[in-house]
PDB file of C-alpha atoms in Angstrom:
ATOM      1  CA  UNK F  25      15.464  16.037  -3.153  1.00  0.00           C
ATOM      2  CA  UNK F  26      15.788  13.680  -6.093  1.00  0.00           C
ATOM      3  CA  UNK F  27      19.235  13.372  -7.597  1.00  0.00           C
ATOM      4  CA  UNK F  28      20.003  14.037 -11.246  1.00  0.00           C
ATOM      5  CA  UNK F  29      20.052  10.806 -13.205  1.00  0.00           C
ATOM      6  CA  UNK F  30      22.904   9.305 -15.146  1.00  0.00           C
ATOM      7  CA  UNK F  31      22.731   6.571 -17.747  1.00  0.00           C
ATOM      8  CA  UNK F  32      23.912   3.061 -16.812  1.00  0.00           C
ATOM      9  CA  UNK F  33      22.637   0.953 -19.733  1.00  0.00           C
ATOM     10  CA  UNK F  34      24.290  -2.203 -18.403  1.00  0.00           C
ATOM     11  CA  UNK F  35      22.570  -2.186 -15.012  1.00  0.00           C
ATOM     12  CA  UNK F  36      19.033  -3.430 -14.471  1.00  0.00           C
ATOM     13  CA  UNK F  37      17.645  -6.671 -15.797  1.00  0.00           C
ATOM     14  CA  UNK F  38      20.897  -8.515 -16.433  1.00  0.00           C
ATOM     15  CA  UNK F  39      21.857 -12.070 -15.496  1.00  0.00           C
ATOM     16  CA  UNK F  40      22.134 -13.116 -11.827  1.00  0.00           C
ATOM     17  CA  UNK F  41      25.943 -13.263 -12.169  1.00  0.00           C
ATOM     18  CA  UNK F  42      26.024  -9.486 -12.266  1.00  0.00           C
ATOM     19  CA  UNK F  43      23.391  -8.925  -9.615  1.00  0.00           C
ATOM     20  CA  UNK F  44      25.801  -7.131  -7.291  1.00  0.00           C
ATOM     21  CA  UNK F  45      26.816  -4.798 -10.101  1.00  0.00           C
ATOM     22  CA  UNK F  46      23.140  -4.209 -10.827  1.00  0.00           C
ATOM     23  CA  UNK F  47      22.532  -3.033  -7.281  1.00  0.00           C
ATOM     24  CA  UNK F  48      25.534  -0.727  -7.275  1.00  0.00           C
ATOM     25  CA  UNK F  49      24.599   0.755 -10.629  1.00  0.00           C
ATOM     26  CA  UNK F  50      20.988   1.358  -9.716  1.00  0.00           C
ATOM     27  CA  UNK F  51      21.815   3.074  -6.446  1.00  0.00           C
ATOM     28  CA  UNK F  52      24.463   5.201  -8.088  1.00  0.00           C
ATOM     29  CA  UNK F  53      22.051   6.245 -10.795  1.00  0.00           C
ATOM     30  CA  UNK F  54      19.345   7.238  -8.337  1.00  0.00           C
ATOM     31  CA  UNK F  55      21.731   9.120  -6.072  1.00  0.00           C
ATOM     32  CA  UNK F  56      22.160   9.304  -2.297  1.00  0.00           C
ATOM     33  CA  UNK F  57      18.658  10.645  -1.669  1.00  0.00           C
ATOM     34  CA  UNK F  58      17.173   7.142  -1.866  1.00  0.00           C
ATOM     35  CA  UNK F  59      20.021   5.355  -0.084  1.00  0.00           C
ATOM     36  CA  UNK F  60      17.974   5.342   3.124  1.00  0.00           C
ATOM     37  CA  UNK F  61      17.418   2.440   5.489  1.00  0.00           C
ATOM     38  CA  UNK F  62      16.048   0.127   2.784  1.00  0.00           C
ATOM     39  CA  UNK F  63      17.672   0.656  -0.633  1.00  0.00           C
ATOM     40  CA  UNK F  64      15.331   1.377  -3.518  1.00  0.00           C
ATOM     41  CA  UNK F  65      16.500  -1.786  -5.269  1.00  0.00           C
ATOM     42  CA  UNK F  66      15.223  -3.890  -2.347  1.00  0.00           C
ATOM     43  CA  UNK F  67      11.925  -2.006  -2.265  1.00  0.00           C
ATOM     44  CA  UNK F  68      11.424  -2.575  -5.995  1.00  0.00           C
ATOM     45  CA  UNK F  69      12.273  -6.241  -5.592  1.00  0.00           C
ATOM     46  CA  UNK F  70       9.623  -6.524  -2.881  1.00  0.00           C
ATOM     47  CA  UNK F  71       7.140  -4.943  -5.273  1.00  0.00           C
ATOM     48  CA  UNK F  72       7.937  -7.430  -8.032  1.00  0.00           C
ATOM     49  CA  UNK F  73       7.769 -10.347  -5.595  1.00  0.00           C
ATOM     50  CA  UNK F  74       4.299  -9.229  -4.530  1.00  0.00           C
ATOM     51  CA  UNK F  75       3.016  -9.027  -8.129  1.00  0.00           C
ATOM     52  CA  UNK F  76       5.092 -11.495 -10.189  1.00  0.00           C
ATOM     53  CA  UNK F  77       2.333 -12.063 -12.730  1.00  0.00           C
ATOM     54  CA  UNK F  78       2.069  -8.345 -13.459  1.00  0.00           C
ATOM     55  CA  UNK F  79       5.688  -7.074 -13.288  1.00  0.00           C
ATOM     56  CA  UNK F  80       7.946  -8.603 -15.920  1.00  0.00           C
ATOM     57  CA  UNK F  81      11.171  -6.736 -15.129  1.00  0.00           C
ATOM     58  CA  UNK F  82      12.792  -3.911 -13.223  1.00  0.00           C
ATOM     59  CA  UNK F  83      14.942  -1.742 -15.442  1.00  0.00           C
ATOM     60  CA  UNK F  84      17.132   1.197 -14.483  1.00  0.00           C
ATOM     61  CA  UNK F  85      14.432   3.797 -15.034  1.00  0.00           C
ATOM     62  CA  UNK F  86      11.163   1.858 -15.309  1.00  0.00           C
ATOM     63  CA  UNK F  87       9.025  -1.059 -14.274  1.00  0.00           C
ATOM     64  CA  UNK F  88       8.160  -3.212 -17.275  1.00  0.00           C
ATOM     65  CA  UNK F  89       4.726  -4.758 -16.946  1.00  0.00           C
ATOM     66  CA  UNK F  90       3.857  -8.032 -18.652  1.00  0.00           C
ATOM     67  CA  UNK F  91       1.580  -6.247 -21.103  1.00  0.00           C
ATOM     68  CA  UNK F  92       4.568  -4.176 -22.250  1.00  0.00           C
ATOM     69  CA  UNK F  93       3.629  -1.030 -20.324  1.00  0.00           C
ATOM     70  CA  UNK F  94       6.621   0.868 -18.966  1.00  0.00           C
ATOM     71  CA  UNK F  95       6.084   2.853 -15.754  1.00  0.00           C
ATOM     72  CA  UNK F  96       8.830   5.324 -14.788  1.00  0.00           C
ATOM     73  CA  UNK F  97      10.440   4.661 -11.411  1.00  0.00           C
ATOM     74  CA  UNK F  98      11.575   8.245 -10.861  1.00  0.00           C
ATOM     75  CA  UNK F  99      10.137  11.264 -12.644  1.00  0.00           C
ATOM     76  CA  UNK F 100      13.016  13.430 -11.392  1.00  0.00           C
ATOM     77  CA  UNK F 101      10.713  15.820  -9.550  1.00  0.00           C
ATOM     78  CA  UNK F 102      11.299  16.773  -5.919  1.00  0.00           C
ATOM     79  CA  UNK F 103       7.919  16.759  -4.185  1.00  0.00           C
ATOM     80  CA  UNK F 104       6.317  17.814  -0.934  1.00  0.00           C
ATOM     81  CA  UNK F 105       3.992  15.268   0.648  1.00  0.00           C
ATOM     82  CA  UNK F 106       0.751  16.579  -0.842  1.00  0.00           C
ATOM     83  CA  UNK F 107       2.352  16.621  -4.302  1.00  0.00           C
ATOM     84  CA  UNK F 108       3.465  13.020  -3.865  1.00  0.00           C
ATOM     85  CA  UNK F 109      -0.125  12.096  -3.094  1.00  0.00           C
ATOM     86  CA  UNK F 110      -1.338  13.949  -6.181  1.00  0.00           C
ATOM     87  CA  UNK F 111       1.156  12.582  -8.719  1.00  0.00           C
ATOM     88  CA  UNK F 112       3.363   9.877  -7.263  1.00  0.00           C
ATOM     89  CA  UNK F 113       5.994   8.015  -9.214  1.00  0.00           C
ATOM     90  CA  UNK F 114       7.032   4.491  -8.189  1.00  0.00           C
ATOM     91  CA  UNK F 115       9.843   5.731  -5.948  1.00  0.00           C
ATOM     92  CA  UNK F 116       7.402   8.019  -4.149  1.00  0.00           C
ATOM     93  CA  UNK F 117       4.953   5.143  -3.695  1.00  0.00           C
ATOM     94  CA  UNK F 118       7.614   3.106  -1.867  1.00  0.00           C
ATOM     95  CA  UNK F 119       9.269   6.003  -0.045  1.00  0.00           C
ATOM     96  CA  UNK F 120       7.610   5.605   3.366  1.00  0.00           C
ATOM     97  CA  UNK F 121       8.136   2.519   5.498  1.00  0.00           C
ATOM     98  CA  UNK F 122       5.031   0.960   7.022  1.00  0.00           C
ATOM     99  CA  UNK F 123       5.772   0.385  10.742  1.00  0.00           C
ATOM    100  CA  UNK F 124       5.197  -3.198  11.772  1.00  0.00           C
ATOM    101  CA  UNK F 125       6.233  -5.555  14.560  1.00  0.00           C
ATOM    102  CA  UNK F 126       8.908  -4.076  16.794  1.00  0.00           C
ATOM    103  CA  UNK F 127       8.982  -0.956  14.615  1.00  0.00           C
ATOM    104  CA  UNK F 128       5.402  -0.140  15.552  1.00  0.00           C
ATOM    105  CA  UNK F 129       5.548   1.841  18.776  1.00  0.00           C
ATOM    106  CA  UNK F 130       1.797   2.369  18.892  1.00  0.00           C
ATOM    107  CA  UNK F 131       2.147   6.146  18.952  1.00  0.00           C
ATOM    108  CA  UNK F 132       0.111   8.483  16.743  1.00  0.00           C
ATOM    109  CA  UNK F 133       1.795   8.685  13.327  1.00  0.00           C
ATOM    110  CA  UNK F 134       4.084  11.678  12.782  1.00  0.00           C
ATOM    111  CA  UNK F 135       2.970  14.461  10.457  1.00  0.00           C
ATOM    112  CA  UNK F 136       2.553  13.330   6.842  1.00  0.00           C
ATOM    113  CA  UNK F 137       3.587   9.753   7.575  1.00  0.00           C
ATOM    114  CA  UNK F 138       1.109   7.967   5.296  1.00  0.00           C
ATOM    115  CA  UNK F 139       2.756   4.732   4.078  1.00  0.00           C
ATOM    116  CA  UNK F 140       0.407   3.303   1.466  1.00  0.00           C
ATOM    117  CA  UNK F 141      -1.643   6.431   0.751  1.00  0.00           C
ATOM    118  CA  UNK F 142       0.938   7.466  -1.848  1.00  0.00           C
ATOM    119  CA  UNK F 143      -0.138   5.462  -4.903  1.00  0.00           C
ATOM    120  CA  UNK F 144       0.988   5.539  -8.515  1.00  0.00           C
ATOM    121  CA  UNK F 145      -2.200   5.441 -10.571  1.00  0.00           C
ATOM    122  CA  UNK F 146      -0.561   3.911 -13.658  1.00  0.00           C
ATOM    123  CA  UNK F 147       0.792   1.041 -11.559  1.00  0.00           C
ATOM    124  CA  UNK F 148      -2.559   0.290  -9.914  1.00  0.00           C
ATOM    125  CA  UNK F 149      -4.335   0.378 -13.258  1.00  0.00           C
ATOM    126  CA  UNK F 150      -1.736  -1.912 -14.837  1.00  0.00           C
ATOM    127  CA  UNK F 151      -1.984  -4.415 -11.967  1.00  0.00           C
ATOM    128  CA  UNK F 152      -5.717  -4.404 -11.218  1.00  0.00           C
ATOM    129  CA  UNK F 153      -7.411  -3.078 -14.342  1.00  0.00           C
ATOM    130  CA  UNK F 154      -7.453   0.148 -16.305  1.00  0.00           C
ATOM    131  CA  UNK F 155     -11.248   0.486 -16.212  1.00  0.00           C
ATOM    132  CA  UNK F 156     -14.145  -0.340 -13.944  1.00  0.00           C
ATOM    133  CA  UNK F 157     -15.152  -3.188 -16.232  1.00  0.00           C
ATOM    134  CA  UNK F 158     -11.718  -4.822 -16.170  1.00  0.00           C
ATOM    135  CA  UNK F 159     -11.257  -4.404 -12.436  1.00  0.00           C
ATOM    136  CA  UNK F 160     -14.737  -5.776 -11.794  1.00  0.00           C
ATOM    137  CA  UNK F 161     -14.083  -8.812 -13.973  1.00  0.00           C
ATOM    138  CA  UNK F 162     -11.305  -9.841 -11.566  1.00  0.00           C
ATOM    139  CA  UNK F 163     -13.499  -9.834  -8.464  1.00  0.00           C
ATOM    140  CA  UNK F 164     -14.424 -13.065  -6.697  1.00  0.00           C
ATOM    141  CA  UNK F 165     -16.663 -13.684  -3.659  1.00  0.00           C
ATOM    142  CA  UNK F 166     -15.042 -14.032  -0.248  1.00  0.00           C
ATOM    143  CA  UNK F 167     -16.925 -15.179   2.873  1.00  0.00           C
ATOM    144  CA  UNK F 168     -17.009 -12.477   5.559  1.00  0.00           C
ATOM    145  CA  UNK F 169     -18.901 -13.525   8.689  1.00  0.00           C
ATOM    146  CA  UNK F 170     -22.036 -14.667   6.939  1.00  0.00           C
ATOM    147  CA  UNK F 171     -21.900 -12.294   3.992  1.00  0.00           C
ATOM    148  CA  UNK F 172     -20.135 -12.466   0.635  1.00  0.00           C
ATOM    149  CA  UNK F 173     -17.791  -9.630  -0.285  1.00  0.00           C
ATOM    150  CA  UNK F 174     -16.333  -9.099  -3.732  1.00  0.00           C
ATOM    151  CA  UNK F 175     -12.553  -8.834  -3.679  1.00  0.00           C
ATOM    152  CA  UNK F 176      -9.889  -8.915  -6.379  1.00  0.00           C
ATOM    153  CA  UNK F 177      -8.153 -12.197  -7.086  1.00  0.00           C
ATOM    154  CA  UNK F 178      -5.074 -10.319  -8.353  1.00  0.00           C
ATOM    155  CA  UNK F 179      -1.933 -11.290  -6.486  1.00  0.00           C
ATOM    156  CA  UNK F 180      -3.878 -13.724  -4.333  1.00  0.00           C
ATOM    157  CA  UNK F 181      -5.650 -10.868  -2.524  1.00  0.00           C
ATOM    158  CA  UNK F 182      -8.905 -12.828  -2.252  1.00  0.00           C
ATOM    159  CA  UNK F 183      -7.123 -15.756  -0.612  1.00  0.00           C
ATOM    160  CA  UNK F 184      -5.401 -13.370   1.781  1.00  0.00           C
ATOM    161  CA  UNK F 185      -8.736 -11.836   2.818  1.00  0.00           C
ATOM    162  CA  UNK F 186     -10.234 -15.293   3.323  1.00  0.00           C
ATOM    163  CA  UNK F 187      -7.302 -16.168   5.598  1.00  0.00           C
ATOM    164  CA  UNK F 188      -7.866 -12.924   7.526  1.00  0.00           C
ATOM    165  CA  UNK F 189     -11.519 -13.852   8.071  1.00  0.00           C
ATOM    166  CA  UNK F 190     -10.581 -17.300   9.387  1.00  0.00           C
ATOM    167  CA  UNK F 191      -8.061 -15.898  11.857  1.00  0.00           C
ATOM    168  CA  UNK F 192     -10.405 -13.136  12.982  1.00  0.00           C
ATOM    169  CA  UNK F 193     -13.145 -15.670  13.649  1.00  0.00           C
ATOM    170  CA  UNK F 194     -10.802 -17.404  16.081  1.00  0.00           C
ATOM    171  CA  UNK F 195     -10.598 -14.228  18.196  1.00  0.00           C
ATOM    172  CA  UNK F 196     -14.145 -14.784  19.402  1.00  0.00           C
ATOM    173  CA  UNK F 197     -17.453 -12.980  19.110  1.00  0.00           C
ATOM    174  CA  UNK F 198     -16.429 -10.005  21.250  1.00  0.00           C
ATOM    175  CA  UNK F 199     -14.414  -8.693  18.284  1.00  0.00           C
ATOM    176  CA  UNK F 200     -17.254  -9.101  15.802  1.00  0.00           C
ATOM    177  CA  UNK F 201     -18.671  -5.622  16.419  1.00  0.00           C
ATOM    178  CA  UNK F 202     -15.556  -4.093  14.825  1.00  0.00           C
ATOM    179  CA  UNK F 203     -15.797  -6.241  11.704  1.00  0.00           C
ATOM    180  CA  UNK F 204     -19.469  -6.306  10.748  1.00  0.00           C
ATOM    181  CA  UNK F 205     -21.209  -4.994   8.923  1.00  0.00           C
ATOM    182  CA  UNK F 206     -18.417  -4.281   6.492  1.00  0.00           C
ATOM    183  CA  UNK F 207     -18.615  -0.808   4.935  1.00  0.00           C
ATOM    184  CA  UNK F 208     -17.574  -2.293   1.600  1.00  0.00           C
ATOM    185  CA  UNK F 209     -14.838  -3.496  -0.692  1.00  0.00           C
ATOM    186  CA  UNK F 210     -15.154  -2.785  -4.440  1.00  0.00           C
ATOM    187  CA  UNK F 211     -16.323   0.690  -5.355  1.00  0.00           C
ATOM    188  CA  UNK F 212     -14.959   2.417  -8.458  1.00  0.00           C
ATOM    189  CA  UNK F 213     -14.688   5.954  -7.099  1.00  0.00           C
ATOM    190  CA  UNK F 214     -12.373   8.838  -6.386  1.00  0.00           C
ATOM    191  CA  UNK F 215     -10.920   9.441  -2.927  1.00  0.00           C
ATOM    192  CA  UNK F 216     -12.989  12.109  -1.170  1.00  0.00           C
ATOM    193  CA  UNK F 217     -11.752  15.597  -1.993  1.00  0.00           C
ATOM    194  CA  UNK F 218      -9.386  14.412  -4.758  1.00  0.00           C
ATOM    195  CA  UNK F 219      -9.295  13.301  -8.382  1.00  0.00           C
ATOM    196  CA  UNK F 220      -7.403  10.094  -7.502  1.00  0.00           C
ATOM    197  CA  UNK F 221      -8.913   6.623  -7.658  1.00  0.00           C
ATOM    198  CA  UNK F 222      -9.374   4.880  -4.331  1.00  0.00           C
ATOM    199  CA  UNK F 223      -7.859   1.450  -3.700  1.00  0.00           C
ATOM    200  CA  UNK F 224     -11.500   0.339  -3.410  1.00  0.00           C
ATOM    201  CA  UNK F 225     -11.783   0.979  -7.152  1.00  0.00           C
ATOM    202  CA  UNK F 226      -9.647  -2.098  -7.699  1.00  0.00           C
ATOM    203  CA  UNK F 227     -11.299  -4.344  -5.121  1.00  0.00           C
ATOM    204  CA  UNK F 228      -8.074  -4.386  -3.078  1.00  0.00           C
ATOM    205  CA  UNK F 229      -9.365  -2.744   0.110  1.00  0.00           C
ATOM    206  CA  UNK F 230     -11.975  -3.449   2.757  1.00  0.00           C
ATOM    207  CA  UNK F 231     -13.613  -1.073   5.204  1.00  0.00           C
ATOM    208  CA  UNK F 232     -14.814  -2.573   8.474  1.00  0.00           C
ATOM    209  CA  UNK F 233     -17.660  -1.309  10.673  1.00  0.00           C
ATOM    210  CA  UNK F 234     -17.862   2.494  10.455  1.00  0.00           C
ATOM    211  CA  UNK F 235     -19.641   2.799  13.823  1.00  0.00           C
ATOM    212  CA  UNK F 236     -16.385   1.981  15.637  1.00  0.00           C
ATOM    213  CA  UNK F 237     -14.080   3.738  13.182  1.00  0.00           C
ATOM    214  CA  UNK F 238     -12.348   7.116  13.133  1.00  0.00           C
ATOM    215  CA  UNK F 239     -11.465   9.152  10.048  1.00  0.00           C
ATOM    216  CA  UNK F 240      -9.495  12.373   9.793  1.00  0.00           C
ATOM    217  CA  UNK F 241     -12.048  14.140   7.585  1.00  0.00           C
ATOM    218  CA  UNK F 242     -14.903  13.288   9.962  1.00  0.00           C
ATOM    219  CA  UNK F 243     -12.842  14.927  12.722  1.00  0.00           C
ATOM    220  CA  UNK F 244     -12.632  18.164  10.723  1.00  0.00           C
ATOM    221  CA  UNK F 245      -9.109  17.656   9.437  1.00  0.00           C
ATOM    222  CA  UNK F 246      -7.603  19.358   6.416  1.00  0.00           C
ATOM    223  CA  UNK F 247      -4.903  17.890   4.157  1.00  0.00           C
ATOM    224  CA  UNK F 248      -1.633  18.280   6.036  1.00  0.00           C
ATOM    225  CA  UNK F 249      -3.374  19.439   9.211  1.00  0.00           C
ATOM    226  CA  UNK F 250      -5.154  16.654  11.069  1.00  0.00           C
ATOM    227  CA  UNK F 251      -6.813  16.919  14.492  1.00  0.00           C
ATOM    228  CA  UNK F 252      -5.786  14.721  17.393  1.00  0.00           C
ATOM    229  CA  UNK F 253      -5.407  11.075  16.451  1.00  0.00           C
ATOM    230  CA  UNK F 254      -8.179   8.661  17.444  1.00  0.00           C
ATOM    231  CA  UNK F 255      -8.557   4.891  17.199  1.00  0.00           C
ATOM    232  CA  UNK F 256     -10.907   2.260  18.647  1.00  0.00           C
ATOM    233  CA  UNK F 257      -9.845  -0.783  16.569  1.00  0.00           C
ATOM    234  CA  UNK F 258      -8.068  -3.428  18.708  1.00  0.00           C
ATOM    235  CA  UNK F 259      -4.461  -4.270  17.942  1.00  0.00           C
ATOM    236  CA  UNK F 260      -5.342  -7.965  17.616  1.00  0.00           C
ATOM    237  CA  UNK F 261      -7.424  -7.203  14.518  1.00  0.00           C
ATOM    238  CA  UNK F 262      -4.693  -5.080  12.958  1.00  0.00           C
ATOM    239  CA  UNK F 263      -2.027  -7.727  13.504  1.00  0.00           C
ATOM    240  CA  UNK F 264      -4.108 -10.410  11.796  1.00  0.00           C
ATOM    241  CA  UNK F 265      -4.645  -8.257   8.727  1.00  0.00           C
ATOM    242  CA  UNK F 266      -0.918  -7.440   8.588  1.00  0.00           C
ATOM    243  CA  UNK F 267      -0.011 -11.118   8.900  1.00  0.00           C
ATOM    244  CA  UNK F 268      -1.739 -11.686   5.566  1.00  0.00           C
ATOM    245  CA  UNK F 269      -0.353  -8.707   3.626  1.00  0.00           C
ATOM    246  CA  UNK F 270      -2.743  -5.870   4.504  1.00  0.00           C
ATOM    247  CA  UNK F 271      -1.789  -2.411   5.712  1.00  0.00           C
ATOM    248  CA  UNK F 272      -4.027  -0.422   8.051  1.00  0.00           C
ATOM    249  CA  UNK F 273      -5.165   3.168   7.618  1.00  0.00           C
ATOM    250  CA  UNK F 274      -4.842   3.668  11.371  1.00  0.00           C
ATOM    251  CA  UNK F 275      -1.084   3.940  10.890  1.00  0.00           C
ATOM    252  CA  UNK F 276      -1.467   7.041   8.722  1.00  0.00           C
ATOM    253  CA  UNK F 277      -1.187  10.630   9.880  1.00  0.00           C
ATOM    254  CA  UNK F 278      -4.332  11.142   7.779  1.00  0.00           C
ATOM    255  CA  UNK F 279      -5.912   8.292   9.728  1.00  0.00           C
ATOM    256  CA  UNK F 280      -8.691   6.039   8.451  1.00  0.00           C
ATOM    257  CA  UNK F 281      -9.115   3.282  11.015  1.00  0.00           C
ATOM    258  CA  UNK F 282     -11.820   1.375   9.139  1.00  0.00           C
ATOM    259  CA  UNK F 283      -9.555   0.890   6.109  1.00  0.00           C
ATOM    260  CA  UNK F 284      -7.407  -2.167   5.345  1.00  0.00           C
ATOM    261  CA  UNK F 285      -5.650  -2.446   1.989  1.00  0.00           C
ATOM    262  CA  UNK F 286      -3.829  -5.368   0.372  1.00  0.00           C
ATOM    263  CA  UNK F 287      -0.222  -4.171  -0.002  1.00  0.00           C
ATOM    264  CA  UNK F 288       2.096  -7.152   0.584  1.00  0.00           C
ATOM    265  CA  UNK F 289       5.081  -5.215  -0.768  1.00  0.00           C
ATOM    266  CA  UNK F 290       4.772  -2.618   2.016  1.00  0.00           C
ATOM    267  CA  UNK F 291       4.468  -5.336   4.660  1.00  0.00           C
ATOM    268  CA  UNK F 292       7.620  -6.965   3.238  1.00  0.00           C
ATOM    269  CA  UNK F 293       9.535  -3.671   3.277  1.00  0.00           C
ATOM    270  CA  UNK F 294       8.353  -3.049   6.836  1.00  0.00           C
ATOM    271  CA  UNK F 295       9.726  -6.461   7.847  1.00  0.00           C
ATOM    272  CA  UNK F 296      13.066  -5.546   6.265  1.00  0.00           C
ATOM    273  CA  UNK F 297      13.175  -2.424   8.416  1.00  0.00           C
ATOM    274  CA  UNK F 298      12.295  -4.445  11.488  1.00  0.00           C
ATOM    275  CA  UNK F 299      15.167  -6.847  10.759  1.00  0.00           C
ATOM    276  CA  UNK F 300      17.542  -3.859  10.529  1.00  0.00           C
ATOM    277  CA  UNK F 301      16.527  -2.514  13.919  1.00  0.00           C
ATOM    278  CA  UNK F 302      13.873  -0.075  12.691  1.00  0.00           C
ATOM    279  CA  UNK F 303      16.034   2.608  11.040  1.00  0.00           C
ATOM    280  CA  UNK F 304      14.248   5.762   9.798  1.00  0.00           C
ATOM    281  CA  UNK F 305      13.032   6.163   6.210  1.00  0.00           C
TER     282      UNK F 305
END
């Protein structure tokens, strides 16, 4: 349940000398519902750190993008999981902690735990491009085991994918069957069964070999009701992607084990949780 908002005009975006007051004000304004293991302020800071060239400021009620766009942090609406997926605000997008390191117990994800699937469309469009043409103009080639994949250069995502490829190559040829052929990167399209743009639309996701992948829809799942979890992708591959800022769809209740998506803010928030002893969301 989202708390009713109050106005604290002196809070966000002030000088560092009042940073502590900023934190207190922001948390008070948002209410106890977000005062979970990682405060919303810290989650927003991780988001800005991940995209410093796109996010100019964090204000009490909005992200301010460098083009002047203001994106509300909290729309004030209490949402069930499927509603969050359909029309997420920024708080919703950061509400689930991606389990990493010691916080990753390797168990099938609990119901509706989908950290990273909840995306705010306005944010993604502001960061990566509001149209196919703009998003495509920011793609650069990245070497992927003898092929060239187009990936966004936004936020250093292309460099991160290149680093992933180098580290994966060091695993040896026995892992190659999981990685090639890639099922694709950039593809301006809606997510199957929805009217929401896929992360592939922005060139910020890569699908690995589908022949060794598992996907909840292929298994006959319905939104909110997924059959038994399956995965064949080795942990070594997942850990390398995570090391360079990618989340893995195999850690979603609505699992998609071929899918890796550049989300350094969620990796950073997951590391915060790990440092705190893995408290719940």
